[in-house]
PDB file of C-alpha atoms in Angstrom:
ATOM      1  CA  UNK A 240     105.203  74.584 105.626  1.00 78.00           C
ATOM      2  CA  UNK A 241     102.166  76.244 107.224  1.00 84.00           C
ATOM      3  CA  UNK A 242     101.169  79.887 106.890  1.00 87.00           C
ATOM      4  CA  UNK A 243      98.654  81.857 108.895  1.00 86.00           C
ATOM      5  CA  UNK A 244      96.940  84.730 107.132  1.00 86.00           C
ATOM      6  CA  UNK A 245      95.032  87.463 108.939  1.00 89.00           C
ATOM      7  CA  UNK A 246      92.897  89.863 106.982  1.00 94.00           C
ATOM      8  CA  UNK A 247      91.909  93.259 108.360  1.00 96.00           C
ATOM      9  CA  UNK A 248      89.363  95.655 106.892  1.00 97.00           C
ATOM     10  CA  UNK A 249      89.793  99.369 107.564  1.00 97.00           C
ATOM     11  CA  UNK A 250      86.975 101.889 107.399  1.00 96.00           C
ATOM     12  CA  UNK A 251      87.893 105.571 107.425  1.00 97.00           C
ATOM     13  CA  UNK A 252      85.479 108.339 108.363  1.00 94.00           C
ATOM     14  CA  UNK A 253      86.451 111.919 107.622  1.00 94.00           C
ATOM     15  CA  UNK A 254      83.853 113.533 109.841  1.00 91.00           C
ATOM     16  CA  UNK A 255      83.831 117.032 111.271  1.00 91.00           C
ATOM     17  CA  UNK A 256      84.854 117.317 114.931  1.00 88.00           C
ATOM     18  CA  UNK A 257      81.230 118.042 115.775  1.00 91.00           C
ATOM     19  CA  UNK A 258      79.964 114.861 114.051  1.00 94.00           C
ATOM     20  CA  UNK A 259      80.855 111.683 115.977  1.00 96.00           C
ATOM     21  CA  UNK A 260      80.971 108.172 114.562  1.00 97.00           C
ATOM     22  CA  UNK A 261      77.963 106.279 115.903  1.00 97.00           C
ATOM     23  CA  UNK A 262      77.075 102.702 116.667  1.00 97.00           C
ATOM     24  CA  UNK A 263      75.574 102.206 113.192  1.00 97.00           C
ATOM     25  CA  UNK A 264      79.027 102.317 111.578  1.00 97.00           C
ATOM     26  CA  UNK A 265      80.364  99.740 114.055  1.00 97.00           C
ATOM     27  CA  UNK A 266      77.454  97.384 113.392  1.00 97.00           C
ATOM     28  CA  UNK A 267      77.730  97.771 109.631  1.00 97.00           C
ATOM     29  CA  UNK A 268      81.431  96.959 109.637  1.00 97.00           C
ATOM     30  CA  UNK A 269      80.821  93.948 111.882  1.00 97.00           C
ATOM     31  CA  UNK A 270      78.185  92.700 109.449  1.00 97.00           C
ATOM     32  CA  UNK A 271      80.688  92.902 106.596  1.00 97.00           C
ATOM     33  CA  UNK A 272      83.318  91.077 108.671  1.00 97.00           C
ATOM     34  CA  UNK A 273      80.916  88.227 109.337  1.00 96.00           C
ATOM     35  CA  UNK A 274      79.689  88.075 105.749  1.00 97.00           C
ATOM     36  CA  UNK A 275      83.206  88.047 104.282  1.00 96.00           C
ATOM     37  CA  UNK A 276      84.690  85.895 107.090  1.00 94.00           C
ATOM     38  CA  UNK A 277      87.316  88.535 107.954  1.00 95.00           C
ATOM     39  CA  UNK A 278      89.411  88.377 111.132  1.00 93.00           C
ATOM     40  CA  UNK A 279      89.508  92.020 112.191  1.00 96.00           C
ATOM     41  CA  UNK A 280      88.028  95.434 111.462  1.00 97.00           C
ATOM     42  CA  UNK A 281      89.380  98.877 112.305  1.00 98.00           C
ATOM     43  CA  UNK A 282      87.472 102.147 112.172  1.00 98.00           C
ATOM     44  CA  UNK A 283      89.611 105.276 111.853  1.00 97.00           C
ATOM     45  CA  UNK A 284      88.193 108.778 112.112  1.00 96.00           C
ATOM     46  CA  UNK A 285      89.147 112.433 112.224  1.00 95.00           C
ATOM     47  CA  UNK A 286      86.292 112.914 114.685  1.00 96.00           C
ATOM     48  CA  UNK A 287      85.441 110.812 117.759  1.00 96.00           C
ATOM     49  CA  UNK A 288      83.211 107.872 118.686  1.00 97.00           C
ATOM     50  CA  UNK A 289      79.954 107.978 120.600  1.00 97.00           C
ATOM     51  CA  UNK A 290      79.701 106.122 123.906  1.00 97.00           C
ATOM     52  CA  UNK A 291      77.366 103.594 122.262  1.00 97.00           C
ATOM     53  CA  UNK A 292      79.865 102.945 119.463  1.00 97.00           C
ATOM     54  CA  UNK A 293      82.650 102.322 121.974  1.00 96.00           C
ATOM     55  CA  UNK A 294      80.431 100.027 124.041  1.00 96.00           C
ATOM     56  CA  UNK A 295      79.335  98.066 120.962  1.00 96.00           C
ATOM     57  CA  UNK A 296      82.909  97.576 119.739  1.00 95.00           C
ATOM     58  CA  UNK A 297      83.881  96.152 123.142  1.00 94.00           C
ATOM     59  CA  UNK A 298      81.006  93.649 122.929  1.00 94.00           C
ATOM     60  CA  UNK A 299      82.232  92.205 119.628  1.00 91.00           C
ATOM     61  CA  UNK A 300      85.020  89.987 120.989  1.00 83.00           C
ATOM     62  CA  UNK A 301      87.871  92.278 119.893  1.00 87.00           C
ATOM     63  CA  UNK A 302      86.996  91.911 116.218  1.00 93.00           C
ATOM     64  CA  UNK A 303      86.678  95.682 115.838  1.00 96.00           C
ATOM     65  CA  UNK A 304      89.136  98.304 117.022  1.00 96.00           C
ATOM     66  CA  UNK A 305      88.387 101.992 117.116  1.00 96.00           C
TER      67      UNK A 305
END
């Protein structure tokens, strides 16, 4: 019998509506995914993402969802 296991890391940011999540957070999570050999990362926030953060997440081969 063969099993496939997918591991996902979640990062939560409880920022104020006036403080967006920037590209630095996306890059840091991606670095952890690579280091730990994790399949997927998800960033969840009470705020919003900067344009650069959205662009960077799209460039990472769907390994990070916002």
